[in-house]
Amino acid sequence: MKINFIDLQGQYQKYKKEIDKEIQEVLDTSMYIGGKVKELEENLANFVGCKHAIACSSGTDALLLALMALDIKAGDEVITTPFTFIATAEMIAFIGAIPVFVDIDEKTYNIDVTQIEEKITAKTKAIMPVSLFGQISNMDVINKIAKKHNIKVIEDAAQSFGATYKGIKSCNLSDIGTTSFFPAKPLGCYGDGGAVFTNNDELASKIRIFLNHGQTQRYKHSHIGINGRLDAMQAGVLNIKLKYFDKEIAQRGIVAKKYNENLKDIIIPFVEEDNLSVWAQYCIRVKDRDAMLKKCADKGVPTGVYYPIPLHLQEVFQYLGYKNGDFPITEKVSLDIMALPMSAFLTKEEQDYIIEVVNG
Ligand SMILES: *Cc1c(COP(=O)(O)O)cnc(C)c1O
């Protein structure tokens, strides 16, 4: 049995006819830039229930565009979590702002909302929670703190597209929401892609200007921007996949539930009552991770570790002055967490085998 960590091939085979047709249409019309992107943006806005969906080149560029649109600059502070993919804090630092880390909640692995307020200073411009592993943070509390201090909220929803919090979709819970369509994400394209969401007309128009070289009209440039466009082929792929995404989310939930009910002697993921997770990762915590990783590797069960080194301990962020011990929960979790195969296309036989190996 050859088990995939994420079964991208199984997914493609299922939608092959429709996806091939979309790609062929792009080739036949030569509409490589733009084209199907507009239709995708309408579909994404409808799906999320948000006024503006702006497709862009990656989840990383989506974060950058959000920070630019909020006019966050060198010396400003942005509060975020040290337990995330590098891109979150990287883009804050990339524009010259300072990532200010707050430890995570031990149950959800998302930012500990009770520790945010004490980190707010006169320089704080935004809070950037990450909806880790597919589960949204406690956005009511985060939005309330932001409102009180007159700062903005950007949800890094790269792992949570399709998730809900109190019935509201991820990306529609803050000033700006950003997501990624990297192939391994819950909704992935066949290359790099991302999107930015907002209900604010002014922010949306700024994001559109920034993602196209600061251009307001053809060859008229008002701002320094980037080339952050999404390709039409990727838009075509996403237009098809989005049609089946709700079904896939439901299936991912079924896979997660089966893991939850059958895995033994490990810490299973915790999902808050207010939340529906899209299970970007199914992460467990184990007593001896090295032994468990080896056992899985030996028996052909692929695994992943998200994330082995917290961001405050990364070499690149040494200049921020953090040290080991600053975020005890993050540090503890980074030592014993590991992810098991998760996709809507994991078969019953595959999952039974994975459970047997992990429990064995
Ligand atoms: C994947 C990811 C990103 C970056 O997305 P890309 O599309 O790969 O640029 C940003 N933040 C988080 C939390 C991610 O998981």
PDB file of N, CA, C and O in Angstrom, residues 22 81 139 197 238 255 279:
ATOM      1  N   GLU A  22     -10.822  23.156 -18.617  1.00  0.00           N
ATOM      2  CA  GLU A  22     -10.538  24.539 -18.200  1.00  0.00           C
ATOM      3  C   GLU A  22      -9.163  24.982 -18.701  1.00  0.00           C
ATOM      4  O   GLU A  22      -9.006  26.084 -19.228  1.00  0.00           O
ATOM      5  N   THR A  81       1.685  35.086  16.005  1.00  0.00           N
ATOM      6  CA  THR A  81       2.074  33.874  16.728  1.00  0.00           C
ATOM      7  C   THR A  81       3.442  33.361  16.261  1.00  0.00           C
ATOM      8  O   THR A  81       3.760  33.461  15.073  1.00  0.00           O
ATOM      9  N   MET A 139     -11.924  34.925  17.161  1.00  0.00           N
ATOM     10  CA  MET A 139     -11.924  36.219  16.473  1.00  0.00           C
ATOM     11  C   MET A 139     -12.736  37.282  17.201  1.00  0.00           C
ATOM     12  O   MET A 139     -12.439  38.469  17.080  1.00  0.00           O
ATOM     13  N   PHE A 197      -9.205  39.002   0.962  1.00  0.00           N
ATOM     14  CA  PHE A 197     -10.635  39.266   1.133  1.00  0.00           C
ATOM     15  C   PHE A 197     -10.842  40.477   2.036  1.00  0.00           C
ATOM     16  O   PHE A 197     -10.154  40.614   3.055  1.00  0.00           O
ATOM     17  N   LEU A 238      -9.025  26.267 -10.035  1.00  0.00           N
ATOM     18  CA  LEU A 238      -9.748  26.581  -8.791  1.00  0.00           C
ATOM     19  C   LEU A 238     -11.255  26.687  -9.022  1.00  0.00           C
ATOM     20  O   LEU A 238     -12.047  26.306  -8.155  1.00  0.00           O
ATOM     21  N   VAL A 255     -12.828  11.939   7.986  1.00  0.00           N
ATOM     22  CA  VAL A 255     -11.495  11.336   8.212  1.00  0.00           C
ATOM     23  C   VAL A 255     -10.980  11.736   9.595  1.00  0.00           C
ATOM     24  O   VAL A 255     -10.496  10.895  10.368  1.00  0.00           O
ATOM     25  N   TRP A 279      -9.230  21.055   8.639  1.00  0.00           N
ATOM     26  CA  TRP A 279      -8.194  20.036   8.803  1.00  0.00           C
ATOM     27  C   TRP A 279      -7.088  20.156   7.769  1.00  0.00           C
ATOM     28  O   TRP A 279      -6.771  19.191   7.071  1.00  0.00           O
TER      29      TRP A 279
END
